[in-house]
mmCIF file of N, CA and C in Angstrom:
data_model
loop_
_atom_site.group_PDB
_atom_site.id
_atom_site.type_symbol
_atom_site.label_atom_id
_atom_site.label_comp_id
_atom_site.label_asym_id
_atom_site.label_seq_id
_atom_site.Cartn_x
_atom_site.Cartn_y
_atom_site.Cartn_z
ATOM 1 N N UNK A 8 -0.636 -51.675 50.606
ATOM 2 C CA UNK A 8 -0.758 -50.232 50.757
ATOM 3 C C UNK A 8 -2.130 -49.921 51.343
ATOM 4 N N UNK A 9 -2.141 -49.052 52.331
ATOM 5 C CA UNK A 9 -3.374 -48.653 52.991
ATOM 6 C C UNK A 9 -3.996 -47.483 52.241
ATOM 7 N N UNK A 10 -5.263 -47.605 51.881
ATOM 8 C CA UNK A 10 -6.006 -46.548 51.198
ATOM 9 C C UNK A 10 -6.729 -45.694 52.238
ATOM 10 N N UNK A 11 -6.432 -44.404 52.249
ATOM 11 C CA UNK A 11 -6.973 -43.483 53.241
ATOM 12 C C UNK A 11 -7.844 -42.445 52.546
ATOM 13 N N UNK A 12 -9.074 -42.297 53.033
ATOM 14 C CA UNK A 12 -9.956 -41.238 52.557
ATOM 15 C C UNK A 12 -9.753 -40.028 53.459
ATOM 16 N N UNK A 13 -9.348 -38.919 52.884
ATOM 17 C CA UNK A 13 -9.147 -37.673 53.616
ATOM 18 C C UNK A 13 -10.304 -36.741 53.272
ATOM 19 N N UNK A 14 -11.212 -36.565 54.223
ATOM 20 C CA UNK A 14 -12.369 -35.691 54.025
ATOM 21 C C UNK A 14 -12.096 -34.382 54.761
ATOM 22 N N UNK A 15 -11.614 -33.407 54.000
ATOM 23 C CA UNK A 15 -11.176 -32.107 54.531
ATOM 24 C C UNK A 15 -11.419 -31.053 53.462
ATOM 25 N N UNK A 16 -12.047 -29.944 53.842
ATOM 26 C CA UNK A 16 -12.376 -28.918 52.842
ATOM 27 C C UNK A 16 -11.314 -27.834 52.701
ATOM 28 N N UNK A 17 -10.345 -27.775 53.575
ATOM 29 C CA UNK A 17 -9.301 -26.746 53.471
ATOM 30 C C UNK A 17 -8.132 -27.292 52.665
ATOM 31 N N UNK A 18 -7.906 -26.675 51.523
ATOM 32 C CA UNK A 18 -6.894 -27.153 50.589
ATOM 33 C C UNK A 18 -5.495 -27.224 51.158
ATOM 34 N N UNK A 19 -5.123 -26.275 52.001
ATOM 35 C CA UNK A 19 -3.766 -26.286 52.549
ATOM 36 C C UNK A 19 -3.551 -27.470 53.481
ATOM 37 N N UNK A 20 -4.552 -27.798 54.289
ATOM 38 C CA UNK A 20 -4.452 -28.956 55.185
ATOM 39 C C UNK A 20 -4.442 -30.237 54.367
ATOM 40 N N UNK A 21 -5.321 -30.297 53.366
ATOM 41 C CA UNK A 21 -5.379 -31.470 52.502
ATOM 42 C C UNK A 21 -4.034 -31.720 51.828
ATOM 43 N N UNK A 22 -3.461 -30.674 51.263
ATOM 44 C CA UNK A 22 -2.186 -30.823 50.551
ATOM 45 C C UNK A 22 -1.068 -31.287 51.491
ATOM 46 N N UNK A 23 -0.999 -30.691 52.670
ATOM 47 C CA UNK A 23 0.044 -31.051 53.625
ATOM 48 C C UNK A 23 -0.083 -32.504 54.068
ATOM 49 N N UNK A 24 -1.296 -32.894 54.476
ATOM 50 C CA UNK A 24 -1.497 -34.268 54.938
ATOM 51 C C UNK A 24 -1.300 -35.278 53.805
ATOM 52 N N UNK A 25 -1.798 -34.957 52.621
ATOM 53 C CA UNK A 25 -1.642 -35.867 51.489
ATOM 54 C C UNK A 25 -0.165 -36.085 51.171
ATOM 55 N N UNK A 26 0.602 -35.017 51.094
ATOM 56 C CA UNK A 26 2.036 -35.138 50.802
ATOM 57 C C UNK A 26 2.737 -36.005 51.845
ATOM 58 N N UNK A 27 2.463 -35.754 53.114
ATOM 59 C CA UNK A 27 3.109 -36.503 54.187
ATOM 60 C C UNK A 27 2.720 -37.981 54.147
ATOM 61 N N UNK A 28 1.434 -38.243 54.020
ATOM 62 C CA UNK A 28 0.966 -39.636 54.028
ATOM 63 C C UNK A 28 1.471 -40.405 52.815
ATOM 64 N N UNK A 29 1.462 -39.769 51.657
ATOM 65 C CA UNK A 29 1.968 -40.459 50.462
ATOM 66 C C UNK A 29 3.472 -40.693 50.570
ATOM 67 N N UNK A 30 4.197 -39.773 51.151
ATOM 68 C CA UNK A 30 5.631 -39.953 51.375
ATOM 69 C C UNK A 30 5.887 -41.172 52.272
ATOM 70 N N UNK A 31 4.979 -41.399 53.228
ATOM 71 C CA UNK A 31 5.104 -42.534 54.150
ATOM 72 C C UNK A 31 4.510 -43.830 53.595
ATOM 73 N N UNK A 32 4.019 -43.789 52.351
ATOM 74 C CA UNK A 32 3.582 -45.014 51.696
ATOM 75 C C UNK A 32 2.087 -45.281 51.675
ATOM 76 N N UNK A 33 1.286 -44.336 52.099
ATOM 77 C CA UNK A 33 -0.165 -44.490 52.065
ATOM 78 C C UNK A 33 -0.709 -43.932 50.756
ATOM 79 N N UNK A 34 -1.806 -44.477 50.283
ATOM 80 C CA UNK A 34 -2.511 -43.934 49.125
ATOM 81 C C UNK A 34 -3.652 -43.081 49.665
ATOM 82 N N UNK A 35 -3.686 -41.805 49.304
ATOM 83 C CA UNK A 35 -4.683 -40.874 49.836
ATOM 84 C C UNK A 35 -5.695 -40.520 48.754
ATOM 85 N N UNK A 36 -6.964 -40.626 49.113
ATOM 86 C CA UNK A 36 -8.072 -40.215 48.245
ATOM 87 C C UNK A 36 -8.697 -38.991 48.899
ATOM 88 N N UNK A 37 -8.654 -37.873 48.202
ATOM 89 C CA UNK A 37 -9.118 -36.606 48.755
ATOM 90 C C UNK A 37 -10.592 -36.371 48.437
ATOM 91 N N UNK A 38 -11.314 -35.902 49.454
ATOM 92 C CA UNK A 38 -12.707 -35.489 49.285
ATOM 93 C C UNK A 38 -12.866 -34.161 50.020
ATOM 94 N N UNK A 39 -13.521 -33.211 49.370
ATOM 95 C CA UNK A 39 -13.663 -31.886 49.946
ATOM 96 C C UNK A 39 -15.043 -31.636 50.531
ATOM 97 N N UNK A 40 -15.967 -32.571 50.321
ATOM 98 C CA UNK A 40 -17.316 -32.462 50.872
ATOM 99 C C UNK A 40 -17.914 -33.863 50.962
ATOM 100 N N UNK A 41 -19.037 -34.021 51.647
ATOM 101 C CA UNK A 41 -19.638 -35.347 51.802
ATOM 102 C C UNK A 41 -19.988 -36.037 50.478
ATOM 103 N N UNK A 42 -20.400 -35.283 49.473
ATOM 104 C CA UNK A 42 -20.730 -35.906 48.181
ATOM 105 C C UNK A 42 -19.503 -36.553 47.555
ATOM 106 N N UNK A 43 -18.368 -35.848 47.594
ATOM 107 C CA UNK A 43 -17.120 -36.427 47.081
ATOM 108 C C UNK A 43 -16.779 -37.708 47.838
ATOM 109 N N UNK A 44 -16.914 -37.670 49.153
ATOM 110 C CA UNK A 44 -16.592 -38.836 49.980
ATOM 111 C C UNK A 44 -17.501 -40.014 49.664
ATOM 112 N N UNK A 45 -18.771 -39.721 49.397
ATOM 113 C CA UNK A 45 -19.712 -40.799 49.062
ATOM 114 C C UNK A 45 -19.279 -41.570 47.824
ATOM 115 N N UNK A 46 -18.679 -40.890 46.869
ATOM 116 C CA UNK A 46 -18.272 -41.592 45.643
ATOM 117 C C UNK A 46 -17.223 -42.657 45.945
ATOM 118 N N UNK A 47 -16.403 -42.440 46.964
ATOM 119 C CA UNK A 47 -15.419 -43.460 47.348
ATOM 120 C C UNK A 47 -16.047 -44.554 48.203
ATOM 121 N N UNK A 48 -16.908 -44.177 49.128
ATOM 122 C CA UNK A 48 -17.483 -45.164 50.049
ATOM 123 C C UNK A 48 -18.587 -45.998 49.412
ATOM 124 N N UNK A 49 -19.223 -45.492 48.368
ATOM 125 C CA UNK A 49 -20.331 -46.218 47.735
ATOM 126 C C UNK A 49 -19.866 -47.228 46.707
ATOM 127 N N UNK A 50 -18.584 -47.193 46.381
ATOM 128 C CA UNK A 50 -18.078 -48.087 45.352
ATOM 129 C C UNK A 50 -18.140 -47.485 43.966
ATOM 130 N N UNK A 51 -18.654 -46.259 43.864
ATOM 131 C CA UNK A 51 -18.708 -45.549 42.580
ATOM 132 C C UNK A 51 -17.296 -45.420 41.996
ATOM 133 N N UNK A 52 -16.356 -45.088 42.863
ATOM 134 C CA UNK A 52 -14.938 -45.116 42.504
ATOM 135 C C UNK A 52 -14.457 -46.505 42.918
ATOM 136 N N UNK A 53 -13.790 -47.199 42.037
ATOM 137 C CA UNK A 53 -13.409 -48.576 42.336
ATOM 138 C C UNK A 53 -12.159 -48.617 43.208
ATOM 139 N N UNK A 54 -12.376 -48.365 44.500
ATOM 140 C CA UNK A 54 -11.284 -48.370 45.465
ATOM 141 C C UNK A 54 -11.835 -48.841 46.807
ATOM 142 N N UNK A 55 -11.025 -49.576 47.525
ATOM 143 C CA UNK A 55 -11.408 -50.013 48.865
ATOM 144 C C UNK A 55 -10.727 -49.093 49.873
ATOM 145 N N UNK A 56 -11.530 -48.402 50.669
ATOM 146 C CA UNK A 56 -11.002 -47.478 51.672
ATOM 147 C C UNK A 56 -10.766 -48.257 52.964
ATOM 148 N N UNK A 57 -9.563 -48.093 53.531
ATOM 149 C CA UNK A 57 -9.198 -48.801 54.755
ATOM 150 C C UNK A 57 -9.280 -47.918 55.999
ATOM 151 N N UNK A 58 -9.192 -46.605 55.821
ATOM 152 C CA UNK A 58 -9.220 -45.676 56.951
ATOM 153 C C UNK A 58 -9.713 -44.317 56.462
ATOM 154 N N UNK A 59 -10.210 -43.515 57.420
ATOM 155 C CA UNK A 59 -10.746 -42.188 57.101
ATOM 156 C C UNK A 59 -10.142 -41.163 58.056
ATOM 157 N N UNK A 60 -9.764 -40.021 57.499
ATOM 158 C CA UNK A 60 -9.427 -38.843 58.297
ATOM 159 C C UNK A 60 -10.566 -37.866 58.051
ATOM 160 N N UNK A 61 -11.283 -37.519 59.109
ATOM 161 C CA UNK A 61 -12.561 -36.826 58.996
ATOM 162 C C UNK A 61 -12.547 -35.460 59.674
ATOM 163 N N UNK A 62 -12.837 -34.425 58.904
ATOM 164 C CA UNK A 62 -13.086 -33.097 59.455
ATOM 165 C C UNK A 62 -14.571 -33.025 59.793
ATOM 166 N N UNK A 63 -14.925 -32.266 60.812
ATOM 167 C CA UNK A 63 -16.336 -32.146 61.200
ATOM 168 C C UNK A 63 -17.053 -31.024 60.479
ATOM 169 N N UNK A 64 -16.373 -29.917 60.259
ATOM 170 C CA UNK A 64 -16.994 -28.733 59.680
ATOM 171 C C UNK A 64 -16.709 -28.701 58.181
ATOM 172 N N UNK A 65 -17.698 -29.112 57.401
ATOM 173 C CA UNK A 65 -17.545 -29.251 55.947
ATOM 174 C C UNK A 65 -18.682 -28.558 55.222
ATOM 175 N N UNK A 66 -18.497 -28.265 53.941
ATOM 176 C CA UNK A 66 -19.640 -27.792 53.152
ATOM 177 C C UNK A 66 -20.764 -28.830 53.234
ATOM 178 N N UNK A 67 -21.990 -28.368 53.229
ATOM 179 C CA UNK A 67 -23.130 -29.272 53.421
ATOM 180 C C UNK A 67 -23.575 -29.963 52.151
ATOM 181 N N UNK A 68 -22.827 -29.835 51.095
ATOM 182 C CA UNK A 68 -23.138 -30.484 49.826
ATOM 183 C C UNK A 68 -23.478 -31.952 50.048
ATOM 184 N N UNK A 69 -24.642 -32.359 49.566
ATOM 185 C CA UNK A 69 -25.034 -33.748 49.678
ATOM 186 C C UNK A 69 -25.853 -34.064 50.912
ATOM 187 N N UNK A 70 -26.005 -33.130 51.826
ATOM 188 C CA UNK A 70 -26.810 -33.351 53.018
ATOM 189 C C UNK A 70 -28.031 -32.448 52.968
ATOM 190 N N UNK A 71 -29.179 -32.981 53.319
ATOM 191 C CA UNK A 71 -30.402 -32.190 53.352
ATOM 192 C C UNK A 71 -30.383 -31.294 54.592
ATOM 193 N N UNK A 72 -31.006 -30.106 54.503
ATOM 194 C CA UNK A 72 -30.986 -29.186 55.650
ATOM 195 C C UNK A 72 -31.456 -29.819 56.952
ATOM 196 N N UNK A 73 -32.466 -30.678 56.902
ATOM 197 C CA UNK A 73 -32.946 -31.267 58.151
ATOM 198 C C UNK A 73 -31.906 -32.192 58.775
ATOM 199 N N UNK A 74 -30.985 -32.722 57.956
ATOM 200 C CA UNK A 74 -29.934 -33.583 58.487
ATOM 201 C C UNK A 74 -28.857 -32.787 59.214
ATOM 202 N N UNK A 75 -28.826 -31.507 58.963
ATOM 203 C CA UNK A 75 -27.825 -30.662 59.602
ATOM 204 C C UNK A 75 -28.279 -30.269 61.013
ATOM 205 N N UNK A 76 -29.559 -30.458 61.311
ATOM 206 C CA UNK A 76 -30.090 -30.185 62.641
ATOM 207 C C UNK A 76 -29.822 -28.762 63.120
ATOM 208 N N UNK A 77 -29.963 -27.821 62.217
ATOM 209 C CA UNK A 77 -29.836 -26.431 62.606
ATOM 210 C C UNK A 77 -28.417 -25.927 62.763
ATOM 211 N N UNK A 78 -27.425 -26.746 62.500
ATOM 212 C CA UNK A 78 -26.057 -26.255 62.620
ATOM 213 C C UNK A 78 -25.791 -25.292 61.482
ATOM 214 N N UNK A 79 -24.944 -24.312 61.713
ATOM 215 C CA UNK A 79 -24.685 -23.339 60.661
ATOM 216 C C UNK A 79 -23.357 -23.627 59.970
ATOM 217 N N UNK A 80 -23.307 -23.296 58.702
ATOM 218 C CA UNK A 80 -22.107 -23.447 57.904
ATOM 219 C C UNK A 80 -21.535 -24.857 57.909
ATOM 220 N N UNK A 81 -22.385 -25.840 58.057
ATOM 221 C CA UNK A 81 -21.927 -27.220 57.947
ATOM 222 C C UNK A 81 -21.290 -27.779 59.196
ATOM 223 N N UNK A 82 -21.354 -27.058 60.324
ATOM 224 C CA UNK A 82 -20.782 -27.581 61.552
ATOM 225 C C UNK A 82 -21.384 -28.951 61.839
ATOM 226 N N UNK A 83 -20.540 -29.928 62.018
ATOM 227 C CA UNK A 83 -20.890 -31.332 62.275
ATOM 228 C C UNK A 83 -21.358 -32.070 61.030
ATOM 229 N N UNK A 84 -21.345 -31.463 59.869
ATOM 230 C CA UNK A 84 -21.801 -32.190 58.678
ATOM 231 C C UNK A 84 -20.908 -33.395 58.389
ATOM 232 N N UNK A 85 -19.627 -33.333 58.737
ATOM 233 C CA UNK A 85 -18.757 -34.495 58.574
ATOM 234 C C UNK A 85 -19.188 -35.643 59.476
ATOM 235 N N UNK A 86 -19.557 -35.322 60.711
ATOM 236 C CA UNK A 86 -20.032 -36.330 61.664
ATOM 237 C C UNK A 86 -21.353 -36.933 61.201
ATOM 238 N N UNK A 87 -22.264 -36.093 60.746
ATOM 239 C CA UNK A 87 -23.561 -36.575 60.251
ATOM 240 C C UNK A 87 -23.349 -37.493 59.049
ATOM 241 N N UNK A 88 -22.461 -37.100 58.131
ATOM 242 C CA UNK A 88 -22.155 -37.939 56.969
ATOM 243 C C UNK A 88 -21.602 -39.287 57.419
ATOM 244 N N UNK A 89 -20.665 -39.271 58.366
ATOM 245 C CA UNK A 89 -20.046 -40.503 58.841
ATOM 246 C C UNK A 89 -21.094 -41.453 59.427
ATOM 247 N N UNK A 90 -21.977 -40.925 60.274
ATOM 248 C CA UNK A 90 -22.997 -41.772 60.902
ATOM 249 C C UNK A 90 -24.006 -42.298 59.892
ATOM 250 N N UNK A 91 -24.373 -41.480 58.919
ATOM 251 C CA UNK A 91 -25.419 -41.877 57.971
ATOM 252 C C UNK A 91 -24.895 -42.737 56.823
ATOM 253 N N UNK A 92 -23.716 -42.413 56.315
ATOM 254 C CA UNK A 92 -23.249 -43.061 55.086
ATOM 255 C C UNK A 92 -22.129 -44.077 55.288
ATOM 256 N N UNK A 93 -21.430 -44.008 56.391
ATOM 257 C CA UNK A 93 -20.315 -44.933 56.595
ATOM 258 C C UNK A 93 -20.674 -46.042 57.582
ATOM 259 N N UNK A 94 -21.069 -45.680 58.788
ATOM 260 C CA UNK A 94 -21.298 -46.692 59.824
ATOM 261 C C UNK A 94 -22.285 -47.795 59.454
ATOM 262 N N UNK A 95 -23.406 -47.491 58.794
ATOM 263 C CA UNK A 95 -24.338 -48.585 58.483
ATOM 264 C C UNK A 95 -23.732 -49.678 57.589
ATOM 265 N N UNK A 96 -22.892 -49.299 56.652
ATOM 266 C CA UNK A 96 -22.301 -50.272 55.724
ATOM 267 C C UNK A 96 -20.913 -50.734 56.139
ATOM 268 N N UNK A 97 -20.208 -49.911 56.882
ATOM 269 C CA UNK A 97 -18.817 -50.201 57.254
ATOM 270 C C UNK A 97 -18.604 -49.956 58.752
ATOM 271 N N UNK A 98 -19.215 -50.755 59.618
ATOM 272 C CA UNK A 98 -19.080 -50.506 61.064
ATOM 273 C C UNK A 98 -17.631 -50.590 61.555
ATOM 274 N N UNK A 99 -16.788 -51.322 60.841
ATOM 275 C CA UNK A 99 -15.382 -51.427 61.237
ATOM 276 C C UNK A 99 -14.656 -50.083 61.127
ATOM 277 N N UNK A 100 -15.218 -49.146 60.371
ATOM 278 C CA UNK A 100 -14.589 -47.837 60.209
ATOM 279 C C UNK A 100 -14.628 -47.017 61.499
ATOM 280 N N UNK A 101 -15.448 -47.406 62.437
ATOM 281 C CA UNK A 101 -15.498 -46.710 63.720
ATOM 282 C C UNK A 101 -14.113 -46.694 64.367
ATOM 283 N N UNK A 102 -13.403 -47.800 64.257
ATOM 284 C CA UNK A 102 -12.066 -47.908 64.854
ATOM 285 C C UNK A 102 -10.960 -47.590 63.855
ATOM 286 N N UNK A 103 -11.334 -47.201 62.631
ATOM 287 C CA UNK A 103 -10.360 -46.898 61.582
ATOM 288 C C UNK A 103 -10.470 -45.452 61.104
ATOM 289 N N UNK A 104 -11.133 -44.628 61.916
ATOM 290 C CA UNK A 104 -11.352 -43.228 61.539
ATOM 291 C C UNK A 104 -10.724 -42.303 62.564
ATOM 292 N N UNK A 105 -10.069 -41.278 62.061
ATOM 293 C CA UNK A 105 -9.529 -40.210 62.896
ATOM 294 C C UNK A 105 -10.403 -38.984 62.669
ATOM 295 N N UNK A 106 -10.960 -38.447 63.751
ATOM 296 C CA UNK A 106 -11.629 -37.156 63.648
ATOM 297 C C UNK A 106 -10.561 -36.109 63.898
ATOM 298 N N UNK A 107 -10.337 -35.262 62.903
ATOM 299 C CA UNK A 107 -9.324 -34.209 62.992
ATOM 300 C C UNK A 107 -10.050 -32.890 62.799
ATOM 301 N N UNK A 108 -10.351 -32.215 63.901
ATOM 302 C CA UNK A 108 -11.197 -31.031 63.813
ATOM 303 C C UNK A 108 -10.971 -30.096 64.992
ATOM 304 N N UNK A 109 -11.172 -28.813 64.753
ATOM 305 C CA UNK A 109 -11.130 -27.817 65.815
ATOM 306 C C UNK A 109 -12.409 -27.839 66.648
ATOM 307 N N UNK A 110 -13.425 -28.565 66.180
ATOM 308 C CA UNK A 110 -14.745 -28.534 66.815
ATOM 309 C C UNK A 110 -15.040 -29.769 67.656
ATOM 310 N N UNK A 111 -14.019 -30.509 68.043
ATOM 311 C CA UNK A 111 -14.237 -31.714 68.846
ATOM 312 C C UNK A 111 -14.955 -31.415 70.158
ATOM 313 N N UNK A 112 -14.521 -30.386 70.857
ATOM 314 C CA UNK A 112 -15.143 -30.064 72.145
ATOM 315 C C UNK A 112 -16.604 -29.677 71.975
ATOM 316 N N UNK A 113 -16.915 -28.926 70.921
ATOM 317 C CA UNK A 113 -18.301 -28.517 70.659
ATOM 318 C C UNK A 113 -19.159 -29.748 70.358
ATOM 319 N N UNK A 114 -18.622 -30.663 69.556
ATOM 320 C CA UNK A 114 -19.364 -31.887 69.248
ATOM 321 C C UNK A 114 -19.625 -32.687 70.519
ATOM 322 N N UNK A 115 -18.621 -32.859 71.347
ATOM 323 C CA UNK A 115 -18.782 -33.637 72.577
ATOM 324 C C UNK A 115 -19.813 -33.009 73.513
ATOM 325 N N UNK A 116 -19.822 -31.674 73.601
ATOM 326 C CA UNK A 116 -20.779 -30.991 74.476
ATOM 327 C C UNK A 116 -22.216 -31.180 73.990
ATOM 328 N N UNK A 117 -22.397 -31.288 72.674
ATOM 329 C CA UNK A 117 -23.737 -31.381 72.103
ATOM 330 C C UNK A 117 -24.135 -32.793 71.714
ATOM 331 N N UNK A 118 -23.277 -33.761 71.979
ATOM 332 C CA UNK A 118 -23.523 -35.132 71.532
ATOM 333 C C UNK A 118 -24.532 -35.837 72.429
ATOM 334 N N UNK A 119 -25.297 -36.706 71.796
ATOM 335 C CA UNK A 119 -26.178 -37.583 72.555
ATOM 336 C C UNK A 119 -25.324 -38.642 73.255
ATOM 337 N N UNK A 120 -25.914 -39.376 74.159
ATOM 338 C CA UNK A 120 -25.190 -40.457 74.839
ATOM 339 C C UNK A 120 -24.685 -41.472 73.821
ATOM 340 N N UNK A 121 -25.509 -41.791 72.839
ATOM 341 C CA UNK A 121 -25.110 -42.746 71.800
ATOM 342 C C UNK A 121 -23.907 -42.217 71.014
ATOM 343 N N UNK A 122 -23.960 -40.941 70.641
ATOM 344 C CA UNK A 122 -22.838 -40.345 69.909
ATOM 345 C C UNK A 122 -21.577 -40.310 70.761
ATOM 346 N N UNK A 123 -21.705 -40.016 72.043
ATOM 347 C CA UNK A 123 -20.541 -40.007 72.930
ATOM 348 C C UNK A 123 -19.900 -41.390 72.985
ATOM 349 N N UNK A 124 -20.730 -42.430 73.020
ATOM 350 C CA UNK A 124 -20.194 -43.792 73.019
ATOM 351 C C UNK A 124 -19.441 -44.086 71.725
ATOM 352 N N UNK A 125 -19.967 -43.621 70.600
ATOM 353 C CA UNK A 125 -19.276 -43.801 69.323
ATOM 354 C C UNK A 125 -17.955 -43.037 69.323
ATOM 355 N N UNK A 126 -17.993 -41.796 69.764
ATOM 356 C CA UNK A 126 -16.792 -40.963 69.784
ATOM 357 C C UNK A 126 -15.684 -41.568 70.647
ATOM 358 N N UNK A 127 -16.072 -42.199 71.741
ATOM 359 C CA UNK A 127 -15.081 -42.805 72.632
ATOM 360 C C UNK A 127 -14.326 -43.962 71.978
ATOM 361 N N UNK A 128 -14.849 -44.491 70.889
ATOM 362 C CA UNK A 128 -14.198 -45.600 70.186
ATOM 363 C C UNK A 128 -13.321 -45.115 69.033
ATOM 364 N N UNK A 129 -13.275 -43.811 68.828
ATOM 365 C CA UNK A 129 -12.582 -43.250 67.675
ATOM 366 C C UNK A 129 -11.354 -42.442 68.099
ATOM 367 N N UNK A 130 -10.363 -42.416 67.227
ATOM 368 C CA UNK A 130 -9.181 -41.567 67.435
ATOM 369 C C UNK A 130 -9.596 -40.124 67.187
ATOM 370 N N UNK A 131 -9.177 -39.217 68.057
ATOM 371 C CA UNK A 131 -9.543 -37.809 67.941
ATOM 372 C C UNK A 131 -8.294 -36.939 68.069
ATOM 373 N N UNK A 132 -8.144 -36.005 67.144
ATOM 374 C CA UNK A 132 -7.050 -35.049 67.186
ATOM 375 C C UNK A 132 -7.657 -33.668 66.978
ATOM 376 N N UNK A 133 -7.428 -32.789 67.924
ATOM 377 C CA UNK A 133 -7.998 -31.447 67.825
ATOM 378 C C UNK A 133 -7.071 -30.540 67.023
ATOM 379 N N UNK A 134 -7.645 -29.896 66.004
ATOM 380 C CA UNK A 134 -6.904 -28.874 65.257
ATOM 381 C C UNK A 134 -6.775 -27.650 66.140
ATOM 382 N N UNK A 135 -5.591 -27.064 66.112
ATOM 383 C CA UNK A 135 -5.367 -25.826 66.847
ATOM 384 C C UNK A 135 -4.764 -24.803 65.913
ATOM 385 N N UNK A 136 -5.129 -23.565 66.110
ATOM 386 C CA UNK A 136 -4.581 -22.478 65.293
ATOM 387 C C UNK A 136 -3.074 -22.432 65.479
ATOM 388 N N UNK A 137 -2.356 -22.451 64.375
ATOM 389 C CA UNK A 137 -0.910 -22.394 64.434
ATOM 390 C C UNK A 137 -0.256 -23.687 64.899
ATOM 391 N N UNK A 138 -1.067 -24.736 65.085
ATOM 392 C CA UNK A 138 -0.554 -26.021 65.552
ATOM 393 C C UNK A 138 0.342 -26.651 64.497
ATOM 394 N N UNK A 139 1.400 -27.257 64.942
ATOM 395 C CA UNK A 139 2.233 -27.987 64.003
ATOM 396 C C UNK A 139 1.432 -29.180 63.495
ATOM 397 N N UNK A 140 1.836 -29.707 62.393
ATOM 398 C CA UNK A 140 1.112 -30.814 61.781
ATOM 399 C C UNK A 140 1.039 -32.011 62.719
ATOM 400 N N UNK A 141 -0.122 -32.606 62.819
ATOM 401 C CA UNK A 141 -0.271 -33.807 63.642
ATOM 402 C C UNK A 141 0.126 -35.061 62.861
ATOM 403 N N UNK A 142 0.908 -34.868 61.826
ATOM 404 C CA UNK A 142 1.231 -35.954 60.904
ATOM 405 C C UNK A 142 1.752 -37.208 61.555
ATOM 406 N N UNK A 143 2.692 -37.076 62.479
ATOM 407 C CA UNK A 143 3.272 -38.272 63.100
ATOM 408 C C UNK A 143 2.238 -39.045 63.901
ATOM 409 N N UNK A 144 1.351 -38.342 64.597
ATOM 410 C CA UNK A 144 0.290 -39.003 65.365
ATOM 411 C C UNK A 144 -0.663 -39.747 64.422
ATOM 412 N N UNK A 145 -0.987 -39.121 63.298
ATOM 413 C CA UNK A 145 -1.857 -39.755 62.306
ATOM 414 C C UNK A 145 -1.173 -40.978 61.711
ATOM 415 N N UNK A 146 0.085 -40.851 61.369
ATOM 416 C CA UNK A 146 0.825 -41.976 60.769
ATOM 417 C C UNK A 146 0.890 -43.151 61.741
ATOM 418 N N UNK A 147 1.193 -42.899 63.006
ATOM 419 C CA UNK A 147 1.254 -43.993 63.995
ATOM 420 C C UNK A 147 -0.088 -44.711 64.088
ATOM 421 N N UNK A 148 -1.172 -43.952 64.089
ATOM 422 C CA UNK A 148 -2.498 -44.564 64.146
ATOM 423 C C UNK A 148 -2.735 -45.434 62.907
ATOM 424 N N UNK A 149 -2.450 -44.903 61.728
ATOM 425 C CA UNK A 149 -2.691 -45.640 60.487
ATOM 426 C C UNK A 149 -1.805 -46.881 60.387
ATOM 427 N N UNK A 150 -0.612 -46.823 60.907
ATOM 428 C CA UNK A 150 0.288 -47.979 60.830
ATOM 429 C C UNK A 150 -0.203 -49.136 61.692
ATOM 430 N N UNK A 151 -1.069 -48.871 62.652
ATOM 431 C CA UNK A 151 -1.617 -49.940 63.513
ATOM 432 C C UNK A 151 -2.798 -50.652 62.862
ATOM 433 N N UNK A 152 -3.280 -50.123 61.758
ATOM 434 C CA UNK A 152 -4.445 -50.737 61.088
ATOM 435 C C UNK A 152 -3.987 -51.913 60.261
#
């Protein structure tokens, strides 16, 4: 069974994705902010995470203001958390993470060359208002891991 960390602060999206993924046989660990996610990635919770579904715009809980680089309301805090807390210890997660966010274009426009290179190695799905669930696309990606 593949253990998936879902880092998403919107309860309705979390519930929908969790139900779908668990129905398809995945074990989902929900985190609503970077601090919650750290408990899974640090080993505090005794679980091995195999893949991550990452929202970019999250509450800034657990991140210092200077780490947010002036972004408002946590914009890119998911990306900052991923680079600071996941990549150094789990570089394989670069190819095992889906960025699922409405802010992908904004991140790409403001990304450094290094960040753009990282992003090019990751699965990206843009959230759209009123968009049907990207569940099948997410499931296909996870089944290849």
